[in-house]
GROMACS .gro file of C-alpha atoms in nm:
model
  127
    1UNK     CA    1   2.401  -1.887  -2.201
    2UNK     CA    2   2.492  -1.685  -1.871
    3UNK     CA    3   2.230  -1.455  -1.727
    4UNK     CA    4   2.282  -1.103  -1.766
    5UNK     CA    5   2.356  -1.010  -1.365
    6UNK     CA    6   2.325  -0.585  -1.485
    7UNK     CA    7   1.922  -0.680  -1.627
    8UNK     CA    8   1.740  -0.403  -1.453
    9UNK     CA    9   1.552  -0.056  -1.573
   10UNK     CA   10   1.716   0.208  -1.728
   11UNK     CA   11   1.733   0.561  -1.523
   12UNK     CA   12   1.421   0.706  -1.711
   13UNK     CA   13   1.184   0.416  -1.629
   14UNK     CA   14   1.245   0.440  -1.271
   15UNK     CA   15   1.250   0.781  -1.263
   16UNK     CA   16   0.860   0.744  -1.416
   17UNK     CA   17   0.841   0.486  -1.108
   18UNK     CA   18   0.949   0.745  -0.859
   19UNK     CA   19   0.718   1.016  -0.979
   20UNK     CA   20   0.410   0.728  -0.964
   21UNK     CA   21   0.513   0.635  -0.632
   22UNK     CA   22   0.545   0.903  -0.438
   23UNK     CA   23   0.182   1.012  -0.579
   24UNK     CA   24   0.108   0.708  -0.462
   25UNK     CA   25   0.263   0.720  -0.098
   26UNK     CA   26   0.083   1.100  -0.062
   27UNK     CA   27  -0.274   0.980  -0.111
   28UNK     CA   28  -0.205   0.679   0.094
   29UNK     CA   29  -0.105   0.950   0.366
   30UNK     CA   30  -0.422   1.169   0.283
   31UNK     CA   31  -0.645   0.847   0.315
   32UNK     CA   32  -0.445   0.725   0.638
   33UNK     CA   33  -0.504   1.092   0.829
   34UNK     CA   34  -0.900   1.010   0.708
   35UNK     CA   35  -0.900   0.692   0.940
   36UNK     CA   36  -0.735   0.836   1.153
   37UNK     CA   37  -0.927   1.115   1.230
   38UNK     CA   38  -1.224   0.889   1.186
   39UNK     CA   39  -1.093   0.663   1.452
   40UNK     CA   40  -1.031   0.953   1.687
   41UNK     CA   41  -1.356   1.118   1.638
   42UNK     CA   42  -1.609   1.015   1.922
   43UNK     CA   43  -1.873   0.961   1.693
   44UNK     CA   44  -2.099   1.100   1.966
   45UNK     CA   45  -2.456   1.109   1.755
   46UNK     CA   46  -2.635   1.298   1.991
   47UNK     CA   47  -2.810   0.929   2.143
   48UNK     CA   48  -2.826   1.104   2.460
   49UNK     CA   49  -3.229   1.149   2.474
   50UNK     CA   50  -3.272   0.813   2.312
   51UNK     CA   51  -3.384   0.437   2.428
   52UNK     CA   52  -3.120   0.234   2.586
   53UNK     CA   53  -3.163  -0.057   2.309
   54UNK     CA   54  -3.057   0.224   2.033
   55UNK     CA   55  -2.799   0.340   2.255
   56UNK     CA   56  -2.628  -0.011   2.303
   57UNK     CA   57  -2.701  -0.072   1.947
   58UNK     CA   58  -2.528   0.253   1.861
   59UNK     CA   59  -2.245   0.183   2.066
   60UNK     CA   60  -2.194  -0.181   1.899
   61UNK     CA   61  -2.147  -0.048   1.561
   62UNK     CA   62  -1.943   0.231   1.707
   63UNK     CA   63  -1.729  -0.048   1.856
   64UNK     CA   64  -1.733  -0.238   1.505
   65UNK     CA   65  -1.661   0.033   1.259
   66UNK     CA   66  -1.339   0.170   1.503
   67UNK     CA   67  -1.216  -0.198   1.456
   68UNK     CA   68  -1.264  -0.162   1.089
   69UNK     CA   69  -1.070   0.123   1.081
   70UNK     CA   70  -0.818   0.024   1.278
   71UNK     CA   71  -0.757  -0.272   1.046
   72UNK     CA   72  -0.770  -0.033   0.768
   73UNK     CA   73  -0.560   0.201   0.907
   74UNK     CA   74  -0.283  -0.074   0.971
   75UNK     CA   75  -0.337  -0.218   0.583
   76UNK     CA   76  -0.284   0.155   0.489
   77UNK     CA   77   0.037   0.163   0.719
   78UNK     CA   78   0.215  -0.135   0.602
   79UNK     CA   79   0.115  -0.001   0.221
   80UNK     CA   80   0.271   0.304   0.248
   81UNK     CA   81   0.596   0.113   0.452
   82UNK     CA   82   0.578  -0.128   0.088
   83UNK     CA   83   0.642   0.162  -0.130
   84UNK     CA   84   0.833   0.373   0.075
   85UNK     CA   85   1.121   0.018   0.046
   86UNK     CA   86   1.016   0.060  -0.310
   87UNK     CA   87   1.173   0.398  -0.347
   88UNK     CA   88   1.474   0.240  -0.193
   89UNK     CA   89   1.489  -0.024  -0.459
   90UNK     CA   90   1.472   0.279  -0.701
   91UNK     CA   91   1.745   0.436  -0.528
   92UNK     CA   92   1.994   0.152  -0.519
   93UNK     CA   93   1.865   0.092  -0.854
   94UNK     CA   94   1.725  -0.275  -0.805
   95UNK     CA   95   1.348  -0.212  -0.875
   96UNK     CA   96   1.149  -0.420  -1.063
   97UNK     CA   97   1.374  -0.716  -1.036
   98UNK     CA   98   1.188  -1.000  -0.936
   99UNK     CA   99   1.379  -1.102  -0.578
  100UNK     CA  100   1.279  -1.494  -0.713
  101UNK     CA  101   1.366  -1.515  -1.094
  102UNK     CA  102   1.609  -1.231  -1.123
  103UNK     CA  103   1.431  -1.104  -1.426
  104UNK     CA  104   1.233  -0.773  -1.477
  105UNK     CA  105   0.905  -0.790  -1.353
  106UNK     CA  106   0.659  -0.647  -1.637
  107UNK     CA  107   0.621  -0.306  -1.662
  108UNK     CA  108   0.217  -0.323  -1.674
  109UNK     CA  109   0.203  -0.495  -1.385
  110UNK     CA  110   0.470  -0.222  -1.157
  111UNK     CA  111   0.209   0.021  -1.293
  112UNK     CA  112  -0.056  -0.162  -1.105
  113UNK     CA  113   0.128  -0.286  -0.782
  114UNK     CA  114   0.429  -0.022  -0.766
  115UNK     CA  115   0.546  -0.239  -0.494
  116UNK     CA  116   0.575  -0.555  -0.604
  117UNK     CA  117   0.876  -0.741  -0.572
  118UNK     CA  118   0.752  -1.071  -0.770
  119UNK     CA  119   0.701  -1.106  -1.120
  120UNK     CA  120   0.361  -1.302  -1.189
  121UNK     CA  121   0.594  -1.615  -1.287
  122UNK     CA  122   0.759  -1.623  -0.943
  123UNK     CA  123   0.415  -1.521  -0.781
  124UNK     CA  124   0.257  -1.869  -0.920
  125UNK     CA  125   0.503  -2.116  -0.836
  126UNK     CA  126   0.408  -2.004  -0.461
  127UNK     CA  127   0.030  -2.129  -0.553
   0.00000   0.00000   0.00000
């Protein structure tokens, strides 16, 4: 039996998709302006007055947490890149295809990575 090559989601489902994404994309901008700002904050605690060994303990975790928050801010980044090309997919109306299998990838699971472009049977033949 030949594989249906027109197997994708009707316009209603991805417009549901769209509306969940771009919720999606605006908090990931709201939380990427809070590292941000976090990152660009001094953090000066006022450690002026105190001991030296606070002070260069102080600056340590200064040192740690702006790496943290770098990384995060770089996770948040490419997340927001991911479903930004998933509006795309919506656009040219190829979302939720798996780019493997060719089949739909299940609805439950777009709901919970918006961005995926694997089903979960394509996704464990990598393992």
């Amino acid at each position: 039996m030949a594989q249906d090559l027109n197997v994708r989601y009707g316009d209603k489902d991805l417009e549901e998709f769209k509306v969940l994404i771009t919720e999606k994309i605006n908090k990931a901008k709201e939380h990427l302006e809070l590292l941000k700002s976090a990152y660009m904050n001094d953090g000066n605690n006022g450690t002026d007055d105190t001991s030296p060994t606070f002070k260069a303990f102080e600056e340590g975790s200064q040192t740690m947490s702006k790496e943290a928050n770098t990384q995060l801010a770089i996770r948040q980044e490419k997340f927001i890149r991911d479903l930004k090309n998933a509006l795309l997919r919506i656009e040219n109306k190829t979302y939720g295809v798996c780019r493997v299998t060719g089949k739909l990838i299940n609805k439950e699971r777009l709901k919970l990575v918006p961005h995926a472009t694997l089903s979960i049977e394509a996704k464990n033949m990598q393992k």
